[in-house]
Amino acid sequence: MRAYLQSLCLLLFLFPAAAPSQELIRSIPSDHARLITTDELGNVYLVRQDNGLIRYSADGDSTGNFRSIQNGELQWVDATNPLRVLLYYPNFSKLILLDRMLSVKNDLDLKKLGIFNAQAVGMSADGRIWVYDFVNARLKKIDDQLNVTNTSNDMRQELGEVPRPTALLERDSRVFLCDSSKGIYTFDRFASYLNMLEIKGVQQLQAFGSQLVYREADSLRAYDLRTLNLKTIPLPAQADFIDARIERNRLYLLFTDRLELYRLPGE
C-alpha cells in the first residue's frame, strides 16, 4: 500500500507544490459499501448496499446520513454543490435534492417529463439539473419545477449514434457526458454539442482546472485538456479495492469493508 500512496503523491500536479508525504487520517469500517463521491469542501459521501447515504468530513467524522426505502436503488450521487446534493433512483425515474443537512429539499419525478430511462444526471452550476434522456437521445437541462430550459439536438441525427453514458459532469461551462466504450462527449452550457474526447473506460469523472481525472482499470489518470498530456498513477491491486477519489488534498480509497482517508501534501 505504501508504494501506491507514494505514487499517488504525483497527483500534486493538481495542487500547490509541497514536500512529498502522506498520512492516514482514518480507516472507517464500511461493510457493504458500493460507491463514493466527494464535494469541493472535502466531504466524502458513501453509499451502502441498503441505499443508505453517509457523509463524512475531510477528517473522517460522520456529519449526516439519508436513506430512502421507497425509491429503489440509489445509483447516482452528485455532490458538486454541497448545499444541493443530487440523488438519482433510476428504477422509479426519481431525483431527490438534499440540503446541507441531508434533508429532502425537493423530489422530482422524471416520468412527468416522459423520461423513463435517464442514464445520467448531474448538477449544473446555475442550480439546475442535467438529464440525459436515452430514449430521445438528448441532453436536457431542467429546473426544480420540471421545466426543460435547454436541450441538445437529437444525437442520432447530429452524431449518427446514441451515447450510453456512465458519468456526467459540468465544469467551467462545459458538460462532459462519458460513454465508457466511445469516449467523452462535450457540450456547452446551452447543451450544444462541441466535440468528442477519445477517452474511453470512464466510470467516474472529476475536473480540476484543465485536468480531467478518472479511473481506468487499476490506475488513476489525469488528462490535461490544454496540453493533451496524460499522467497515470497506479491504484491498489487488492481484490477488495472498489474506487478512489481525490479532493482538497485528501485521497479517499474505498474497499469492500472500509473507507480510508489520507492527507496528501499541500495542506
PDB file of C-alpha atoms in Angstrom:
ATOM      1  CA  MET A   1       0.000   0.000   0.000  1.00  0.00           C
ATOM      2  CA  ARG A   2       2.845   2.421   0.798  1.00  0.00           C
ATOM      3  CA  ALA A   3       4.182   2.204  -2.755  1.00  0.00           C
ATOM      4  CA  TYR A   4       0.767   3.095  -4.133  1.00  0.00           C
ATOM      5  CA  LEU A   5       0.456   6.108  -1.840  1.00  0.00           C
ATOM      6  CA  GLN A   6       3.891   7.342  -2.849  1.00  0.00           C
ATOM      7  CA  SER A   7       2.857   7.072  -6.478  1.00  0.00           C
ATOM      8  CA  LEU A   8      -0.408   8.833  -5.793  1.00  0.00           C
ATOM      9  CA  CYS A   9       1.511  11.809  -4.439  1.00  0.00           C
ATOM     10  CA  LEU A  10       2.321  12.535  -8.059  1.00  0.00           C
ATOM     11  CA  LEU A  11      -1.191  13.943  -8.151  1.00  0.00           C
ATOM     12  CA  LEU A  12       0.328  17.089  -6.639  1.00  0.00           C
ATOM     13  CA  PHE A  13       0.406  18.485 -10.159  1.00  0.00           C
ATOM     14  CA  LEU A  14      -3.255  19.248  -9.390  1.00  0.00           C
ATOM     15  CA  PHE A  15      -2.386  21.142  -6.203  1.00  0.00           C
ATOM     16  CA  PRO A  16       0.182  23.656  -4.897  1.00  0.00           C
ATOM     17  CA  ALA A  17       3.708  22.254  -4.569  1.00  0.00           C
ATOM     18  CA  ALA A  18       4.749  20.859  -1.195  1.00  0.00           C
ATOM     19  CA  ALA A  19       7.056  18.335   0.365  1.00  0.00           C
ATOM     20  CA  PRO A  20       6.194  14.741  -0.591  1.00  0.00           C
ATOM     21  CA  SER A  21       4.484  12.928   2.262  1.00  0.00           C
ATOM     22  CA  GLN A  22       1.168  11.335   3.118  1.00  0.00           C
ATOM     23  CA  GLU A  23      -0.694  10.470   6.280  1.00  0.00           C
ATOM     24  CA  LEU A  24      -3.506   8.087   7.055  1.00  0.00           C
ATOM     25  CA  ILE A  25      -6.189  10.152   8.749  1.00  0.00           C
ATOM     26  CA  ARG A  26      -8.673   7.407   9.469  1.00  0.00           C
ATOM     27  CA  SER A  27      -9.814   3.974   8.373  1.00  0.00           C
ATOM     28  CA  ILE A  28     -13.586   3.728   8.697  1.00  0.00           C
ATOM     29  CA  PRO A  29     -15.263   0.286   8.761  1.00  0.00           C
ATOM     30  CA  SER A  30     -17.836   0.274   5.938  1.00  0.00           C
ATOM     31  CA  ASP A  31     -19.310  -3.145   5.364  1.00  0.00           C
ATOM     32  CA  HIS A  32     -21.375  -3.388   2.189  1.00  0.00           C
ATOM     33  CA  ALA A  33     -20.274  -0.023   0.766  1.00  0.00           C
ATOM     34  CA  ARG A  34     -20.542   0.171  -3.019  1.00  0.00           C
ATOM     35  CA  LEU A  35     -19.729   3.714  -4.185  1.00  0.00           C
ATOM     36  CA  ILE A  36     -18.342   7.075  -3.068  1.00  0.00           C
ATOM     37  CA  THR A  37     -18.228  10.637  -4.266  1.00  0.00           C
ATOM     38  CA  THR A  38     -16.848  13.888  -2.832  1.00  0.00           C
ATOM     39  CA  ASP A  39     -17.575  17.617  -2.767  1.00  0.00           C
ATOM     40  CA  GLU A  40     -15.375  20.693  -3.035  1.00  0.00           C
ATOM     41  CA  LEU A  41     -15.224  21.015   0.774  1.00  0.00           C
ATOM     42  CA  GLY A  42     -13.544  17.621   1.087  1.00  0.00           C
ATOM     43  CA  ASN A  43     -16.613  15.794   2.381  1.00  0.00           C
ATOM     44  CA  VAL A  44     -16.971  12.216   1.188  1.00  0.00           C
ATOM     45  CA  TYR A  45     -20.334  10.558   0.543  1.00  0.00           C
ATOM     46  CA  LEU A  46     -20.571   6.790   0.883  1.00  0.00           C
ATOM     47  CA  VAL A  47     -23.451   4.668  -0.423  1.00  0.00           C
ATOM     48  CA  ARG A  48     -24.151   1.297   1.196  1.00  0.00           C
ATOM     49  CA  GLN A  49     -25.837  -1.734  -0.286  1.00  0.00           C
ATOM     50  CA  ASP A  50     -29.007  -0.848   1.635  1.00  0.00           C
ATOM     51  CA  ASN A  51     -29.077   2.510  -0.252  1.00  0.00           C
ATOM     52  CA  GLY A  52     -28.101   4.412   2.864  1.00  0.00           C
ATOM     53  CA  LEU A  53     -26.054   7.563   2.185  1.00  0.00           C
ATOM     54  CA  ILE A  54     -23.486   8.598   4.814  1.00  0.00           C
ATOM     55  CA  ARG A  55     -21.450  11.798   4.713  1.00  0.00           C
ATOM     56  CA  TYR A  56     -18.037  12.083   6.369  1.00  0.00           C
ATOM     57  CA  SER A  57     -15.971  15.216   6.839  1.00  0.00           C
ATOM     58  CA  ALA A  58     -12.459  15.571   5.432  1.00  0.00           C
ATOM     59  CA  ASP A  59     -11.232  14.230   8.777  1.00  0.00           C
ATOM     60  CA  GLY A  60     -13.489  11.183   8.732  1.00  0.00           C
ATOM     61  CA  ASP A  61     -16.193  12.351  11.141  1.00  0.00           C
ATOM     62  CA  SER A  62     -19.764  11.326  10.321  1.00  0.00           C
ATOM     63  CA  THR A  63     -21.742  14.504   9.609  1.00  0.00           C
ATOM     64  CA  GLY A  64     -25.027  13.255   8.194  1.00  0.00           C
ATOM     65  CA  ASN A  65     -26.978  10.436   6.641  1.00  0.00           C
ATOM     66  CA  PHE A  66     -30.008   9.822   4.461  1.00  0.00           C
ATOM     67  CA  ARG A  67     -31.919   6.764   3.301  1.00  0.00           C
ATOM     68  CA  SER A  68     -34.988   6.318   1.124  1.00  0.00           C
ATOM     69  CA  ILE A  69     -36.703   2.929   1.178  1.00  0.00           C
ATOM     70  CA  GLN A  70     -39.414   3.552  -1.406  1.00  0.00           C
ATOM     71  CA  ASN A  71     -37.443   4.654  -4.475  1.00  0.00           C
ATOM     72  CA  GLY A  72     -35.392   1.570  -5.305  1.00  0.00           C
ATOM     73  CA  GLU A  73     -31.640   1.552  -5.823  1.00  0.00           C
ATOM     74  CA  LEU A  74     -29.656   4.731  -5.294  1.00  0.00           C
ATOM     75  CA  GLN A  75     -27.403   4.687  -8.345  1.00  0.00           C
ATOM     76  CA  TRP A  76     -26.117   8.232  -8.699  1.00  0.00           C
ATOM     77  CA  VAL A  77     -24.893  10.899  -6.255  1.00  0.00           C
ATOM     78  CA  ASP A  78     -23.729  14.338  -7.406  1.00  0.00           C
ATOM     79  CA  ALA A  79     -22.312  16.450  -4.585  1.00  0.00           C
ATOM     80  CA  THR A  80     -20.827  19.133  -6.846  1.00  0.00           C
ATOM     81  CA  ASN A  81     -22.774  21.645  -4.773  1.00  0.00           C
ATOM     82  CA  PRO A  82     -22.726  20.515  -1.112  1.00  0.00           C
ATOM     83  CA  LEU A  83     -25.810  22.688  -0.490  1.00  0.00           C
ATOM     84  CA  ARG A  84     -27.782  20.807  -3.172  1.00  0.00           C
ATOM     85  CA  VAL A  85     -26.800  17.141  -3.201  1.00  0.00           C
ATOM     86  CA  LEU A  86     -28.450  15.316  -6.080  1.00  0.00           C
ATOM     87  CA  LEU A  87     -29.558  11.673  -5.767  1.00  0.00           C
ATOM     88  CA  TYR A  88     -30.883   9.579  -8.630  1.00  0.00           C
ATOM     89  CA  TYR A  89     -33.035   6.455  -8.334  1.00  0.00           C
ATOM     90  CA  PRO A  90     -33.380   5.031 -11.876  1.00  0.00           C
ATOM     91  CA  ASN A  91     -35.876   2.283 -11.026  1.00  0.00           C
ATOM     92  CA  PHE A  92     -38.502   4.952 -10.373  1.00  0.00           C
ATOM     93  CA  SER A  93     -37.001   7.751 -12.511  1.00  0.00           C
ATOM     94  CA  LYS A  94     -36.819   9.812  -9.321  1.00  0.00           C
ATOM     95  CA  LEU A  95     -34.472  12.684  -8.459  1.00  0.00           C
ATOM     96  CA  ILE A  96     -34.080  13.859  -4.860  1.00  0.00           C
ATOM     97  CA  LEU A  97     -32.313  17.069  -3.836  1.00  0.00           C
ATOM     98  CA  LEU A  98     -30.892  17.239  -0.323  1.00  0.00           C
ATOM     99  CA  ASP A  99     -29.886  20.374   1.572  1.00  0.00           C
ATOM    100  CA  ARG A 100     -26.689  20.827   3.570  1.00  0.00           C
ATOM    101  CA  MET A 101     -28.229  18.854   6.447  1.00  0.00           C
ATOM    102  CA  LEU A 102     -29.038  15.980   4.049  1.00  0.00           C
ATOM    103  CA  SER A 103     -32.745  16.628   4.480  1.00  0.00           C
ATOM    104  CA  VAL A 104     -35.043  16.424   1.464  1.00  0.00           C
ATOM    105  CA  LYS A 105     -35.286  19.783  -0.266  1.00  0.00           C
ATOM    106  CA  ASN A 106     -37.185  18.633  -3.338  1.00  0.00           C
ATOM    107  CA  ASP A 107     -38.021  15.494  -5.271  1.00  0.00           C
ATOM    108  CA  LEU A 108     -38.653  15.323  -8.995  1.00  0.00           C
ATOM    109  CA  ASP A 109     -40.414  12.610 -10.947  1.00  0.00           C
ATOM    110  CA  LEU A 110     -38.843  12.449 -14.407  1.00  0.00           C
ATOM    111  CA  LYS A 111     -41.743  10.358 -15.652  1.00  0.00           C
ATOM    112  CA  LYS A 112     -43.812  13.552 -15.676  1.00  0.00           C
ATOM    113  CA  LEU A 113     -41.477  14.747 -18.449  1.00  0.00           C
ATOM    114  CA  GLY A 114     -41.820  11.482 -20.329  1.00  0.00           C
ATOM    115  CA  ILE A 115     -38.291  10.490 -19.310  1.00  0.00           C
ATOM    116  CA  PHE A 116     -38.293   6.851 -18.263  1.00  0.00           C
ATOM    117  CA  ASN A 117     -34.653   5.965 -18.925  1.00  0.00           C
ATOM    118  CA  ALA A 118     -32.326   8.768 -17.852  1.00  0.00           C
ATOM    119  CA  GLN A 119     -28.958   7.080 -17.965  1.00  0.00           C
ATOM    120  CA  ALA A 120     -27.037  10.006 -16.481  1.00  0.00           C
ATOM    121  CA  VAL A 121     -27.807  13.059 -14.357  1.00  0.00           C
ATOM    122  CA  GLY A 122     -25.723  15.849 -12.870  1.00  0.00           C
ATOM    123  CA  MET A 123     -25.858  19.276 -11.284  1.00  0.00           C
ATOM    124  CA  SER A 124     -25.371  22.468 -13.259  1.00  0.00           C
ATOM    125  CA  ALA A 125     -23.518  25.493 -11.926  1.00  0.00           C
ATOM    126  CA  ASP A 126     -26.740  27.518 -12.127  1.00  0.00           C
ATOM    127  CA  GLY A 127     -28.527  25.151  -9.731  1.00  0.00           C
ATOM    128  CA  ARG A 128     -30.436  23.303 -12.423  1.00  0.00           C
ATOM    129  CA  ILE A 129     -30.055  19.649 -13.337  1.00  0.00           C
ATOM    130  CA  TRP A 130     -28.667  17.931 -16.403  1.00  0.00           C
ATOM    131  CA  VAL A 131     -30.511  14.797 -17.513  1.00  0.00           C
ATOM    132  CA  TYR A 132     -29.554  12.524 -20.384  1.00  0.00           C
ATOM    133  CA  ASP A 133     -32.751  11.208 -21.972  1.00  0.00           C
ATOM    134  CA  PHE A 134     -31.623   7.965 -23.596  1.00  0.00           C
ATOM    135  CA  VAL A 135     -34.875   7.174 -25.407  1.00  0.00           C
ATOM    136  CA  ASN A 136     -34.853  10.532 -27.195  1.00  0.00           C
ATOM    137  CA  ALA A 137     -31.031  10.729 -27.366  1.00  0.00           C
ATOM    138  CA  ARG A 138     -30.970  14.243 -25.966  1.00  0.00           C
ATOM    139  CA  LEU A 139     -29.134  16.030 -23.169  1.00  0.00           C
ATOM    140  CA  LYS A 140     -31.605  18.210 -21.267  1.00  0.00           C
ATOM    141  CA  LYS A 141     -31.380  20.778 -18.508  1.00  0.00           C
ATOM    142  CA  ILE A 142     -34.343  21.060 -16.145  1.00  0.00           C
ATOM    143  CA  ASP A 143     -35.247  23.256 -13.200  1.00  0.00           C
ATOM    144  CA  ASP A 144     -36.880  22.431  -9.869  1.00  0.00           C
ATOM    145  CA  GLN A 145     -40.328  22.713 -11.443  1.00  0.00           C
ATOM    146  CA  LEU A 146     -39.582  20.162 -14.172  1.00  0.00           C
ATOM    147  CA  ASN A 147     -39.317  22.833 -16.852  1.00  0.00           C
ATOM    148  CA  VAL A 148     -36.867  21.962 -19.641  1.00  0.00           C
ATOM    149  CA  THR A 149     -34.684  25.043 -20.062  1.00  0.00           C
ATOM    150  CA  ASN A 150     -32.121  23.702 -22.549  1.00  0.00           C
ATOM    151  CA  THR A 151     -31.935  20.652 -24.777  1.00  0.00           C
ATOM    152  CA  SER A 152     -29.445  19.266 -27.246  1.00  0.00           C
ATOM    153  CA  ASN A 153     -30.196  18.163 -30.775  1.00  0.00           C
ATOM    154  CA  ASP A 154     -31.199  14.550 -31.314  1.00  0.00           C
ATOM    155  CA  MET A 155     -27.791  12.846 -31.203  1.00  0.00           C
ATOM    156  CA  ARG A 156     -28.983  10.114 -33.532  1.00  0.00           C
ATOM    157  CA  GLN A 157     -29.255  12.779 -36.208  1.00  0.00           C
ATOM    158  CA  GLU A 158     -26.340  15.005 -35.204  1.00  0.00           C
ATOM    159  CA  LEU A 159     -23.803  12.281 -34.427  1.00  0.00           C
ATOM    160  CA  GLY A 160     -25.288   9.178 -36.007  1.00  0.00           C
ATOM    161  CA  GLU A 161     -25.130   7.325 -32.676  1.00  0.00           C
ATOM    162  CA  VAL A 162     -26.740   7.122 -29.267  1.00  0.00           C
ATOM    163  CA  PRO A 163     -24.423   7.558 -26.245  1.00  0.00           C
ATOM    164  CA  ARG A 164     -24.771   5.184 -23.307  1.00  0.00           C
ATOM    165  CA  PRO A 165     -23.251   7.327 -20.566  1.00  0.00           C
ATOM    166  CA  THR A 166     -21.585   6.139 -17.392  1.00  0.00           C
ATOM    167  CA  ALA A 167     -20.820   9.614 -15.989  1.00  0.00           C
ATOM    168  CA  LEU A 168     -21.927  13.223 -16.404  1.00  0.00           C
ATOM    169  CA  LEU A 169     -20.166  16.313 -15.083  1.00  0.00           C
ATOM    170  CA  GLU A 170     -20.383  20.065 -15.641  1.00  0.00           C
ATOM    171  CA  ARG A 171     -17.281  22.182 -15.062  1.00  0.00           C
ATOM    172  CA  ASP A 172     -16.370  25.671 -16.276  1.00  0.00           C
ATOM    173  CA  SER A 173     -19.352  25.954 -18.628  1.00  0.00           C
ATOM    174  CA  ARG A 174     -18.605  22.593 -20.223  1.00  0.00           C
ATOM    175  CA  VAL A 175     -20.670  19.431 -19.845  1.00  0.00           C
ATOM    176  CA  PHE A 176     -18.851  16.112 -20.105  1.00  0.00           C
ATOM    177  CA  LEU A 177     -21.005  13.097 -20.990  1.00  0.00           C
ATOM    178  CA  CYS A 178     -18.885   9.951 -20.633  1.00  0.00           C
ATOM    179  CA  ASP A 179     -19.536   6.797 -22.643  1.00  0.00           C
ATOM    180  CA  SER A 180     -17.093   4.132 -21.482  1.00  0.00           C
ATOM    181  CA  SER A 181     -17.000   2.434 -24.893  1.00  0.00           C
ATOM    182  CA  LYS A 182     -16.887   5.527 -27.137  1.00  0.00           C
ATOM    183  CA  GLY A 183     -15.337   8.449 -25.279  1.00  0.00           C
ATOM    184  CA  ILE A 184     -16.382  11.734 -23.681  1.00  0.00           C
ATOM    185  CA  TYR A 185     -18.935  13.896 -25.495  1.00  0.00           C
ATOM    186  CA  THR A 186     -18.573  17.588 -24.612  1.00  0.00           C
ATOM    187  CA  PHE A 187     -21.307  20.239 -24.721  1.00  0.00           C
ATOM    188  CA  ASP A 188     -21.513  23.905 -23.859  1.00  0.00           C
ATOM    189  CA  ARG A 189     -23.780  25.272 -21.113  1.00  0.00           C
ATOM    190  CA  PHE A 190     -26.644  25.540 -23.579  1.00  0.00           C
ATOM    191  CA  ALA A 191     -26.478  21.809 -24.443  1.00  0.00           C
ATOM    192  CA  SER A 192     -24.904  22.396 -27.860  1.00  0.00           C
ATOM    193  CA  TYR A 193     -22.529  19.623 -28.888  1.00  0.00           C
ATOM    194  CA  LEU A 194     -18.871  20.681 -29.161  1.00  0.00           C
ATOM    195  CA  ASN A 195     -16.607  17.675 -29.723  1.00  0.00           C
ATOM    196  CA  MET A 196     -15.580  14.193 -28.637  1.00  0.00           C
ATOM    197  CA  LEU A 197     -12.607  13.336 -26.425  1.00  0.00           C
ATOM    198  CA  GLU A 198     -11.120   9.956 -27.250  1.00  0.00           C
ATOM    199  CA  ILE A 199     -11.004   8.857 -23.605  1.00  0.00           C
ATOM    200  CA  LYS A 200     -12.681   5.518 -23.001  1.00  0.00           C
ATOM    201  CA  GLY A 201     -13.448   3.419 -19.953  1.00  0.00           C
ATOM    202  CA  VAL A 202     -14.544   6.327 -17.739  1.00  0.00           C
ATOM    203  CA  GLN A 203     -16.942   5.383 -14.926  1.00  0.00           C
ATOM    204  CA  GLN A 204     -16.490   8.479 -12.738  1.00  0.00           C
ATOM    205  CA  LEU A 205     -15.038  11.863 -13.668  1.00  0.00           C
ATOM    206  CA  GLN A 206     -13.509  14.738 -11.737  1.00  0.00           C
ATOM    207  CA  ALA A 207     -12.194  18.038 -13.062  1.00  0.00           C
ATOM    208  CA  PHE A 208      -9.591  20.408 -11.610  1.00  0.00           C
ATOM    209  CA  GLY A 209      -8.972  23.351 -13.882  1.00  0.00           C
ATOM    210  CA  SER A 210      -7.919  21.911 -17.227  1.00  0.00           C
ATOM    211  CA  GLN A 211      -7.319  18.458 -15.736  1.00  0.00           C
ATOM    212  CA  LEU A 212      -9.816  15.628 -16.142  1.00  0.00           C
ATOM    213  CA  VAL A 213      -9.238  12.908 -13.534  1.00  0.00           C
ATOM    214  CA  TYR A 214     -10.734   9.463 -13.891  1.00  0.00           C
ATOM    215  CA  ARG A 215     -10.085   5.836 -13.034  1.00  0.00           C
ATOM    216  CA  GLU A 216      -9.189   3.365 -15.736  1.00  0.00           C
ATOM    217  CA  ALA A 217      -8.741  -0.271 -14.661  1.00  0.00           C
ATOM    218  CA  ASP A 218      -6.102  -0.220 -11.888  1.00  0.00           C
ATOM    219  CA  SER A 219      -4.929   3.354 -12.442  1.00  0.00           C
ATOM    220  CA  LEU A 220      -5.968   6.907 -11.691  1.00  0.00           C
ATOM    221  CA  ARG A 221      -5.410   9.070 -14.766  1.00  0.00           C
ATOM    222  CA  ALA A 222      -5.201  12.806 -15.314  1.00  0.00           C
ATOM    223  CA  TYR A 223      -5.652  14.250 -18.810  1.00  0.00           C
ATOM    224  CA  ASP A 224      -4.805  17.898 -19.470  1.00  0.00           C
ATOM    225  CA  LEU A 225      -7.239  19.472 -21.937  1.00  0.00           C
ATOM    226  CA  ARG A 226      -4.771  22.229 -22.797  1.00  0.00           C
ATOM    227  CA  THR A 227      -1.505  20.329 -23.194  1.00  0.00           C
ATOM    228  CA  LEU A 228      -3.078  16.921 -24.032  1.00  0.00           C
ATOM    229  CA  ASN A 229      -0.621  15.341 -21.583  1.00  0.00           C
ATOM    230  CA  LEU A 230      -1.725  12.182 -19.776  1.00  0.00           C
ATOM    231  CA  LYS A 231      -0.380  11.099 -16.396  1.00  0.00           C
ATOM    232  CA  THR A 232      -1.086   7.689 -14.888  1.00  0.00           C
ATOM    233  CA  ILE A 233      -0.870   6.748 -11.217  1.00  0.00           C
ATOM    234  CA  PRO A 234      -1.320   3.121 -10.074  1.00  0.00           C
ATOM    235  CA  LEU A 235      -4.037   2.204  -7.609  1.00  0.00           C
ATOM    236  CA  PRO A 236      -4.122  -0.678  -5.110  1.00  0.00           C
ATOM    237  CA  ALA A 237      -4.334  -4.080  -6.787  1.00  0.00           C
ATOM    238  CA  GLN A 238      -6.156  -5.763  -3.891  1.00  0.00           C
ATOM    239  CA  ALA A 239      -9.249  -7.736  -4.829  1.00  0.00           C
ATOM    240  CA  ASP A 240     -11.307  -5.805  -2.255  1.00  0.00           C
ATOM    241  CA  PHE A 241     -10.482  -2.369  -3.703  1.00  0.00           C
ATOM    242  CA  ILE A 242     -13.530  -0.588  -5.193  1.00  0.00           C
ATOM    243  CA  ASP A 243     -12.768   3.035  -6.057  1.00  0.00           C
ATOM    244  CA  ALA A 244     -10.710   6.173  -5.391  1.00  0.00           C
ATOM    245  CA  ARG A 245     -11.412   9.906  -5.222  1.00  0.00           C
ATOM    246  CA  ILE A 246      -9.205  12.919  -4.604  1.00  0.00           C
ATOM    247  CA  GLU A 247     -10.363  16.287  -3.260  1.00  0.00           C
ATOM    248  CA  ARG A 248      -8.729  19.217  -1.446  1.00  0.00           C
ATOM    249  CA  ASN A 249      -5.507  17.360  -0.607  1.00  0.00           C
ATOM    250  CA  ARG A 250      -7.424  14.305   0.512  1.00  0.00           C
ATOM    251  CA  LEU A 251      -7.223  10.865  -1.005  1.00  0.00           C
ATOM    252  CA  TYR A 252     -10.168   8.513  -0.431  1.00  0.00           C
ATOM    253  CA  LEU A 253      -9.802   4.790  -1.049  1.00  0.00           C
ATOM    254  CA  LEU A 254     -12.909   2.619  -0.855  1.00  0.00           C
ATOM    255  CA  PHE A 255     -12.610  -1.087  -0.113  1.00  0.00           C
ATOM    256  CA  THR A 256     -15.361  -3.638   0.432  1.00  0.00           C
ATOM    257  CA  ASP A 257     -15.004  -3.378   4.214  1.00  0.00           C
ATOM    258  CA  ARG A 258     -13.575   0.097   4.854  1.00  0.00           C
ATOM    259  CA  LEU A 259     -13.046   3.662   3.688  1.00  0.00           C
ATOM    260  CA  GLU A 260      -9.512   5.009   4.078  1.00  0.00           C
ATOM    261  CA  LEU A 261      -8.823   8.745   4.224  1.00  0.00           C
ATOM    262  CA  TYR A 262      -5.334  10.087   3.563  1.00  0.00           C
ATOM    263  CA  ARG A 263      -3.891  13.566   3.846  1.00  0.00           C
ATOM    264  CA  LEU A 264      -1.750  14.461   0.848  1.00  0.00           C
ATOM    265  CA  PRO A 265       0.875  17.238   0.705  1.00  0.00           C
ATOM    266  CA  GLY A 266      -0.187  20.794   0.219  1.00  0.00           C
ATOM    267  CA  GLU A 267      -2.440  21.296   3.220  1.00  0.00           C
TER     268      GLU A 267
END
